[in-house]
Amino acid sequence: MAKAKAAKRAVKKKATHPAHTAAAVRAAKPTARGKAPAAGGQRGLIVFGIIIGAVVLLGVVGKLRQGPPVKLLPVKVLATFGVTGGQEAALASPRGLAVDAAGAVYVADLGNNRIVKFNPDGSLAFTWGAAGDGAGQFKEPSGVAVDPSGSVYVADAWNGRIQKFTAKGEYVGEIGSKTGSFYSPRNVAVDAQGFIYVADTGNSCIKKFDADANLVKRWGEYGPGKNRFQETFGLWIDKNHEVYVGDAGNRRIKVFTAEGKYLREIRVKGWRTGVSWPMVAVDPAGRVYASDGQNQMVWIYDRQGKYLGCWGNQPGKDFFAVPLGLAVDGNGDVYVCNLNRGQVLKLAPPER
């Protein structure tokens, strides 16, 4: 019994000897001759290697848990909007985007409670709006859309309405509380026939109106499931008249017919850990873009949900700072709002 206790004390003493602790290895200093003990240095390298290996492994495992490994695609910036034009062109927390047939870019400048219109070359055209609840005034303009005739629609979130303007910013009318019964609508889209779709965010539904502001269809309610949403944000109508909805709480894009029939869904990789403003756009080739401000990425899929790759920041190339709003023009070029930089990037599609 005494021998056993002695052996136990010897093992404990050996385990707690300074030479066997990571702290001692890290604290080892050069001897009088200027050289660190060889054994300590080796142990230090081993510990460092284990830590780096664990970090890399955790990163890889994290990516694999979200599906195929992240595939970073080249980012080609064609133009930047909001960095020239002085204070008048400066954007504050920009959200929604739209591009008209001539290539002019409209930005819902949420922080300044206005709409900013840029020329195709990136120069400032003009702005309109101010904080308030009157005609042409806004309380957090969050989404913007342009119809085939060039009219501009703005999701005026905390005024609970959609305002309509000419391409020159002149007030035309609105779909408001009497006809819409909105609760913080955050986005709007218009199809080729002139029907107006509204992401009624607080009511977790999509509402469809005709050109005369008559409600013709509503679908969705709060909760999980194919025909339910947990706050609607992203909204896009593609060339096939399919409706893409960014569903925040359910963390996916849901696709419907123009009449609200569920078709399919896309589970965006980066959204699985949470997403606050799930925005979406579809280009003429059928590629689906989903912004991810949390991970500083734009995820790209085909129409059926096949993962194609993503755009993201790379060493020495810091493209994104909370990318949110998305739009696509007739040439397939993609526009991304950089919320934290107050700018809009115009990017070439992946094949160019």
CSV table of C-alpha atoms in Angstrom, one decimal:
chain,number,residue,atom,x,y,z
A,1,MET,CA,0.0,0.0,0.0
A,2,ALA,CA,2.9,2.3,0.9
A,3,LYS,CA,4.6,1.5,-2.4
A,4,ALA,CA,1.4,2.3,-4.3
A,5,LYS,CA,1.0,5.7,-2.7
A,6,ALA,CA,4.7,6.5,-3.3
A,7,ALA,CA,4.3,5.6,-7.0
A,8,LYS,CA,1.2,7.8,-7.2
A,9,ARG,CA,3.0,10.7,-5.7
A,10,ALA,CA,5.9,10.2,-8.2
A,11,VAL,CA,3.5,10.2,-11.1
A,12,LYS,CA,1.8,13.4,-9.9
A,13,LYS,CA,5.1,15.0,-9.3
A,14,LYS,CA,6.2,14.2,-12.8
A,15,ALA,CA,3.0,15.4,-14.4
A,16,THR,CA,3.2,18.8,-12.7
A,17,HIS,CA,6.9,19.3,-13.2
A,18,PRO,CA,7.5,22.6,-15.0
A,19,ALA,CA,9.1,20.9,-18.0
A,20,HIS,CA,5.8,19.1,-18.7
A,21,THR,CA,3.4,22.1,-18.7
A,22,ALA,CA,2.4,24.2,-21.8
A,23,ALA,CA,2.9,27.3,-19.6
A,24,ALA,CA,6.5,26.4,-18.9
A,25,VAL,CA,7.1,25.8,-22.6
A,26,ARG,CA,5.7,29.2,-23.5
A,27,ALA,CA,7.7,30.9,-20.7
A,28,ALA,CA,11.0,29.2,-21.5
A,29,LYS,CA,13.7,31.8,-22.0
A,30,PRO,CA,17.2,31.7,-23.5
A,31,THR,CA,20.0,30.4,-21.3
A,32,ALA,CA,23.1,32.4,-20.5
A,33,ARG,CA,24.5,31.3,-23.8
A,34,GLY,CA,21.5,32.8,-25.7
A,35,LYS,CA,19.9,29.5,-26.6
A,36,ALA,CA,16.5,28.1,-25.4
A,37,PRO,CA,16.5,24.5,-24.1
A,38,ALA,CA,16.0,22.2,-27.1
A,39,ALA,CA,13.3,20.1,-25.6
A,40,GLY,CA,11.2,23.2,-24.6
A,41,GLY,CA,11.5,24.7,-28.1
A,42,GLN,CA,10.4,21.5,-29.7
A,43,ARG,CA,7.4,21.2,-27.4
A,44,GLY,CA,6.5,24.8,-28.1
A,45,LEU,CA,6.5,24.1,-31.9
A,46,ILE,CA,4.4,21.0,-31.3
A,47,VAL,CA,1.8,22.9,-29.2
A,48,PHE,CA,1.7,25.8,-31.8
A,49,GLY,CA,1.2,23.2,-34.6
A,50,ILE,CA,-1.6,21.5,-32.7
A,51,ILE,CA,-3.4,24.9,-32.1
A,52,ILE,CA,-3.1,25.9,-35.8
A,53,GLY,CA,-4.2,22.5,-36.9
A,54,ALA,CA,-7.3,22.7,-34.7
A,55,VAL,CA,-8.3,26.1,-35.9
A,56,VAL,CA,-8.0,25.0,-39.6
A,57,LEU,CA,-9.9,21.8,-38.8
A,58,LEU,CA,-12.7,23.6,-37.1
A,59,GLY,CA,-13.0,26.0,-40.0
A,60,VAL,CA,-13.2,23.2,-42.5
A,61,VAL,CA,-15.7,21.3,-40.4
A,62,GLY,CA,-17.8,24.4,-40.0
A,63,LYS,CA,-17.9,24.9,-43.8
A,64,LEU,CA,-18.7,21.2,-44.5
A,65,ARG,CA,-21.6,21.3,-42.0
A,66,GLN,CA,-23.2,23.9,-44.2
A,67,GLY,CA,-22.9,21.8,-47.3
A,68,PRO,CA,-20.2,21.8,-50.0
A,69,PRO,CA,-17.0,23.7,-49.2
A,70,VAL,CA,-17.0,27.5,-49.8
A,71,LYS,CA,-16.0,28.2,-53.4
A,72,LEU,CA,-14.8,31.8,-53.7
A,73,LEU,CA,-15.3,33.2,-57.2
A,74,PRO,CA,-13.3,36.2,-58.7
A,75,VAL,CA,-14.9,39.6,-58.0
A,76,LYS,CA,-14.7,42.1,-60.9
A,77,VAL,CA,-15.7,45.6,-59.8
A,78,LEU,CA,-17.0,47.7,-62.8
A,79,ALA,CA,-18.0,50.8,-61.0
A,80,THR,CA,-18.6,52.3,-57.5
A,81,PHE,CA,-21.5,54.6,-56.7
A,82,GLY,CA,-21.7,57.0,-53.8
A,83,VAL,CA,-18.0,57.8,-53.5
A,84,THR,CA,-18.0,60.9,-55.7
A,85,GLY,CA,-20.4,63.9,-55.8
A,86,GLY,CA,-19.6,65.4,-52.4
A,87,GLN,CA,-21.9,65.4,-49.4
A,88,GLU,CA,-25.1,65.4,-51.6
A,89,ALA,CA,-24.2,61.9,-52.9
A,90,ALA,CA,-23.0,60.5,-49.6
A,91,LEU,CA,-25.1,57.5,-48.6
A,92,ALA,CA,-26.1,56.5,-45.0
A,93,SER,CA,-27.1,52.9,-44.4
A,94,PRO,CA,-28.2,52.2,-48.0
A,95,ARG,CA,-30.6,49.3,-48.4
A,96,GLY,CA,-32.8,48.6,-51.5
A,97,LEU,CA,-31.6,49.0,-55.1
A,98,ALA,CA,-33.2,49.2,-58.5
A,99,VAL,CA,-31.8,49.7,-62.0
A,100,ASP,CA,-34.0,51.1,-64.8
A,101,ALA,CA,-33.8,50.2,-68.6
A,102,ALA,CA,-31.4,53.0,-69.2
A,103,GLY,CA,-29.0,51.9,-66.5
A,104,ALA,CA,-29.8,54.6,-63.9
A,105,VAL,CA,-29.4,53.3,-60.4
A,106,TYR,CA,-31.9,54.1,-57.6
A,107,VAL,CA,-30.9,53.7,-54.0
A,108,ALA,CA,-33.1,53.6,-50.9
A,109,ASP,CA,-30.9,55.8,-48.7
A,110,LEU,CA,-32.4,54.7,-45.4
A,111,GLY,CA,-30.3,56.7,-43.0
A,112,ASN,CA,-31.0,60.0,-44.9
A,113,ASN,CA,-34.7,59.2,-45.5
A,114,ARG,CA,-34.4,59.8,-49.2
A,115,ILE,CA,-34.0,58.2,-52.7
A,116,VAL,CA,-30.7,58.8,-54.5
A,117,LYS,CA,-30.5,58.4,-58.3
A,118,PHE,CA,-27.2,57.9,-60.0
A,119,ASN,CA,-26.4,58.0,-63.7
A,120,PRO,CA,-25.0,54.9,-65.3
A,121,ASP,CA,-21.5,56.2,-65.1
A,122,GLY,CA,-21.8,56.5,-61.3
A,123,SER,CA,-22.2,60.3,-61.1
A,124,LEU,CA,-25.0,61.7,-59.1
A,125,ALA,CA,-28.2,62.6,-61.0
A,126,PHE,CA,-30.4,64.0,-58.1
A,127,THR,CA,-32.1,63.1,-54.8
A,128,TRP,CA,-35.5,63.5,-53.4
A,129,GLY,CA,-37.2,63.0,-50.1
A,130,ALA,CA,-36.8,63.9,-46.4
A,131,ALA,CA,-37.9,62.6,-43.0
A,132,GLY,CA,-41.6,62.9,-42.4
A,133,ASP,CA,-45.0,61.4,-43.2
A,134,GLY,CA,-46.1,63.7,-46.0
A,135,ALA,CA,-46.2,63.0,-49.8
A,136,GLY,CA,-42.6,62.4,-50.9
A,137,GLN,CA,-41.3,62.1,-47.4
A,138,PHE,CA,-40.1,58.9,-45.7
A,139,LYS,CA,-39.5,57.0,-42.5
A,140,GLU,CA,-36.9,54.5,-43.4
A,141,PRO,CA,-37.2,53.9,-47.1
A,142,SER,CA,-36.0,50.3,-47.4
A,143,GLY,CA,-36.8,49.0,-50.9
A,144,VAL,CA,-37.2,50.5,-54.3
A,145,ALA,CA,-38.4,49.2,-57.7
A,146,VAL,CA,-38.9,50.5,-61.2
A,147,ASP,CA,-41.7,49.4,-63.5
A,148,PRO,CA,-41.5,48.9,-67.3
A,149,SER,CA,-42.7,52.5,-67.9
A,150,GLY,CA,-40.0,53.9,-65.6
A,151,SER,CA,-42.2,54.8,-62.6
A,152,VAL,CA,-40.4,54.3,-59.3
A,153,TYR,CA,-41.9,52.6,-56.2
A,154,VAL,CA,-40.5,53.0,-52.7
A,155,ALA,CA,-41.2,50.8,-49.6
A,156,ASP,CA,-41.7,53.5,-47.0
A,157,ALA,CA,-41.4,51.2,-44.0
A,158,TRP,CA,-42.5,53.1,-40.9
A,159,ASN,CA,-45.1,55.1,-42.8
A,160,GLY,CA,-46.6,51.8,-43.7
A,161,ARG,CA,-47.0,52.5,-47.4
A,162,ILE,CA,-45.6,52.2,-50.9
A,163,GLN,CA,-45.1,55.5,-52.6
A,164,LYS,CA,-45.0,55.9,-56.4
A,165,PHE,CA,-43.0,58.6,-58.2
A,166,THR,CA,-42.0,59.5,-61.8
A,167,ALA,CA,-38.4,58.9,-62.9
A,168,LYS,CA,-37.8,62.6,-62.0
A,169,GLY,CA,-38.9,62.0,-58.4
A,170,GLU,CA,-42.3,63.6,-58.7
A,171,TYR,CA,-44.9,62.2,-56.4
A,172,VAL,CA,-47.7,60.3,-58.1
A,173,GLY,CA,-49.6,58.4,-55.4
A,174,GLU,CA,-49.4,55.6,-52.9
A,175,ILE,CA,-50.6,52.3,-51.6
A,176,GLY,CA,-51.1,53.2,-48.0
A,177,SER,CA,-52.7,52.1,-44.8
A,178,LYS,CA,-56.3,52.2,-46.1
A,179,THR,CA,-55.6,49.9,-49.1
A,180,GLY,CA,-52.6,48.0,-47.9
A,181,SER,CA,-52.8,47.5,-44.1
A,182,PHE,CA,-49.0,47.2,-44.0
A,183,TYR,CA,-46.8,46.7,-41.0
A,184,SER,CA,-43.3,48.0,-41.8
A,185,PRO,CA,-43.1,46.9,-45.5
A,186,ARG,CA,-39.4,46.5,-46.3
A,187,ASN,CA,-39.4,45.8,-50.1
A,188,VAL,CA,-41.3,46.1,-53.3
A,189,ALA,CA,-41.1,44.6,-56.8
A,190,VAL,CA,-42.9,45.2,-60.1
A,191,ASP,CA,-43.4,42.5,-62.8
A,192,ALA,CA,-43.5,43.0,-66.6
A,193,GLN,CA,-47.3,43.3,-66.5
A,194,GLY,CA,-47.2,46.1,-64.0
A,195,PHE,CA,-48.3,44.1,-60.9
A,196,ILE,CA,-46.8,45.4,-57.7
A,197,TYR,CA,-45.6,43.0,-55.1
A,198,VAL,CA,-44.9,44.1,-51.5
A,199,ALA,CA,-42.9,42.3,-48.8
A,200,ASP,CA,-45.1,43.1,-45.9
A,201,THR,CA,-42.4,42.4,-43.4
A,202,GLY,CA,-44.2,42.8,-40.1
A,203,ASN,CA,-47.1,40.8,-41.2
A,204,SER,CA,-44.9,38.0,-42.7
A,205,CYS,CA,-46.7,37.9,-46.0
A,206,ILE,CA,-46.5,39.0,-49.7
A,207,LYS,CA,-49.2,41.2,-51.1
A,208,LYS,CA,-49.9,41.7,-54.8
A,209,PHE,CA,-51.6,44.8,-56.3
A,210,ASP,CA,-52.7,45.8,-59.7
A,211,ALA,CA,-51.6,49.1,-61.3
A,212,ASP,CA,-54.6,50.9,-59.7
A,213,ALA,CA,-53.5,49.8,-56.2
A,214,ASN,CA,-56.2,47.1,-55.8
A,215,LEU,CA,-55.2,44.1,-53.8
A,216,VAL,CA,-55.5,41.1,-56.0
A,217,LYS,CA,-53.6,38.4,-54.0
A,218,ARG,CA,-52.1,37.8,-50.6
A,219,TRP,CA,-50.2,34.8,-49.4
A,220,GLY,CA,-48.2,33.7,-46.3
A,221,GLU,CA,-48.5,34.1,-42.6
A,222,TYR,CA,-46.1,33.9,-39.7
A,223,GLY,CA,-44.5,30.5,-39.0
A,224,PRO,CA,-42.4,27.7,-40.5
A,225,GLY,CA,-43.6,25.7,-43.5
A,226,LYS,CA,-43.7,26.1,-47.3
A,227,ASN,CA,-46.4,28.8,-47.4
A,228,ARG,CA,-45.3,30.6,-44.2
A,229,PHE,CA,-42.7,33.3,-43.5
A,230,GLN,CA,-41.0,34.7,-40.5
A,231,GLU,CA,-40.6,38.3,-41.7
A,232,THR,CA,-40.2,38.9,-45.5
A,233,PHE,CA,-37.4,41.0,-46.8
A,234,GLY,CA,-35.8,40.1,-50.1
A,235,LEU,CA,-38.2,40.2,-53.1
A,236,TRP,CA,-37.5,39.6,-56.8
A,237,ILE,CA,-39.6,38.7,-59.9
A,238,ASP,CA,-37.6,36.9,-62.6
A,239,LYS,CA,-38.1,36.7,-66.3
A,240,ASN,CA,-40.3,33.6,-65.8
A,241,HIS,CA,-42.6,35.5,-63.5
A,242,GLU,CA,-41.5,33.5,-60.5
A,243,VAL,CA,-41.4,35.3,-57.2
A,244,TYR,CA,-38.3,35.0,-54.9
A,245,VAL,CA,-38.8,35.9,-51.3
A,246,GLY,CA,-36.0,36.2,-48.7
A,247,ASP,CA,-37.5,34.7,-45.5
A,248,ALA,CA,-35.5,36.0,-42.5
A,249,GLY,CA,-36.7,33.7,-39.7
A,250,ASN,CA,-36.8,30.5,-41.8
A,251,ARG,CA,-33.4,31.4,-43.2
A,252,ARG,CA,-34.0,30.6,-46.8
A,253,ILE,CA,-35.3,31.8,-50.2
A,254,LYS,CA,-38.8,30.6,-51.1
A,255,VAL,CA,-39.9,30.6,-54.7
A,256,PHE,CA,-43.6,31.0,-55.8
A,257,THR,CA,-45.6,31.5,-59.0
A,258,ALA,CA,-47.1,35.0,-59.6
A,259,GLU,CA,-50.3,33.7,-58.0
A,260,GLY,CA,-48.6,32.6,-54.8
A,261,LYS,CA,-48.2,28.9,-55.4
A,262,TYR,CA,-45.2,27.4,-53.6
A,263,LEU,CA,-42.6,26.0,-56.1
A,264,ARG,CA,-39.3,25.3,-54.2
A,265,GLU,CA,-36.8,26.8,-51.8
A,266,ILE,CA,-33.1,27.5,-51.6
A,267,ARG,CA,-31.3,27.1,-48.3
A,268,VAL,CA,-28.5,29.6,-48.4
A,269,LYS,CA,-25.3,28.4,-46.9
A,270,GLY,CA,-24.4,31.6,-44.9
A,271,TRP,CA,-27.9,32.2,-43.7
A,272,ARG,CA,-28.0,29.0,-41.6
A,273,THR,CA,-26.4,30.7,-38.6
A,274,GLY,CA,-28.8,33.7,-38.9
A,275,VAL,CA,-29.6,36.5,-41.2
A,276,SER,CA,-31.2,40.0,-40.6
A,277,TRP,CA,-31.9,41.4,-44.1
A,278,PRO,CA,-32.1,38.4,-46.5
A,279,MET,CA,-32.0,40.1,-49.9
A,280,VAL,CA,-32.2,38.4,-53.2
A,281,ALA,CA,-31.9,39.1,-57.0
A,282,VAL,CA,-31.9,36.9,-60.1
A,283,ASP,CA,-30.0,37.7,-63.3
A,284,PRO,CA,-31.1,37.0,-66.9
A,285,ALA,CA,-29.1,33.7,-67.0
A,286,GLY,CA,-31.1,32.4,-64.0
A,287,ARG,CA,-28.4,32.8,-61.4
A,288,VAL,CA,-29.8,33.6,-57.9
A,289,TYR,CA,-27.8,36.0,-55.7
A,290,ALA,CA,-28.3,36.1,-51.9
A,291,SER,CA,-26.5,38.8,-49.8
A,292,ASP,CA,-25.0,37.8,-46.4
A,293,GLY,CA,-24.0,40.8,-44.4
A,294,GLN,CA,-23.0,38.7,-41.4
A,295,ASN,CA,-20.4,36.7,-43.3
A,296,GLN,CA,-19.5,39.5,-45.8
A,297,MET,CA,-20.5,37.4,-48.8
A,298,VAL,CA,-22.9,37.1,-51.7
A,299,TRP,CA,-23.9,33.5,-52.3
A,300,ILE,CA,-24.8,32.3,-55.8
A,301,TYR,CA,-27.1,29.5,-56.9
A,302,ASP,CA,-28.9,28.4,-60.0
A,303,ARG,CA,-32.7,28.6,-60.2
A,304,GLN,CA,-33.1,25.1,-58.8
A,305,GLY,CA,-30.9,25.8,-55.8
A,306,LYS,CA,-27.6,24.2,-57.0
A,307,TYR,CA,-24.7,26.0,-55.3
A,308,LEU,CA,-22.4,27.7,-57.8
A,309,GLY,CA,-20.0,29.6,-55.5
A,310,CYS,CA,-19.8,33.0,-53.8
A,311,TRP,CA,-18.2,36.4,-53.7
A,312,GLY,CA,-16.4,37.3,-50.6
A,313,ASN,CA,-13.5,39.3,-49.2
A,314,GLN,CA,-10.0,37.9,-50.0
A,315,PRO,CA,-6.5,38.6,-48.6
A,316,GLY,CA,-5.7,42.2,-49.8
A,317,LYS,CA,-9.1,42.6,-51.5
A,318,ASP,CA,-11.7,43.8,-49.0
A,319,PHE,CA,-14.7,44.2,-51.3
A,320,PHE,CA,-17.6,44.0,-48.8
A,321,ALA,CA,-18.6,45.7,-45.6
A,322,VAL,CA,-22.1,44.4,-44.7
A,323,PRO,CA,-23.5,43.7,-48.2
A,324,LEU,CA,-27.3,43.9,-48.2
A,325,GLY,CA,-29.3,45.4,-51.1
A,326,LEU,CA,-29.1,43.7,-54.5
A,327,ALA,CA,-30.1,44.4,-58.1
A,328,VAL,CA,-29.3,43.2,-61.6
A,329,ASP,CA,-29.5,45.1,-64.8
A,330,GLY,CA,-30.4,44.0,-68.3
A,331,ASN,CA,-26.8,43.0,-69.1
A,332,GLY,CA,-26.6,40.8,-66.1
A,333,ASP,CA,-24.3,43.1,-64.1
A,334,VAL,CA,-24.9,42.9,-60.3
A,335,TYR,CA,-25.3,45.8,-57.9
A,336,VAL,CA,-24.5,45.4,-54.2
A,337,CYS,CA,-25.1,47.9,-51.4
A,338,ASN,CA,-22.2,48.1,-49.0
A,339,LEU,CA,-24.1,49.3,-45.9
A,340,ASN,CA,-21.1,50.1,-43.7
A,341,ARG,CA,-19.2,52.0,-46.5
A,342,GLY,CA,-22.2,53.9,-47.8
A,343,GLN,CA,-21.6,52.8,-51.4
A,344,VAL,CA,-22.9,50.6,-54.2
A,345,LEU,CA,-20.7,48.2,-56.1
A,346,LYS,CA,-21.4,47.3,-59.7
A,347,LEU,CA,-20.0,43.8,-60.4
A,348,ALA,CA,-19.5,41.7,-63.5
A,349,PRO,CA,-21.4,38.4,-63.5
A,350,PRO,CA,-19.3,35.3,-62.8
A,351,GLU,CA,-18.6,34.3,-66.4
A,352,ARG,CA,-17.0,37.7,-67.3
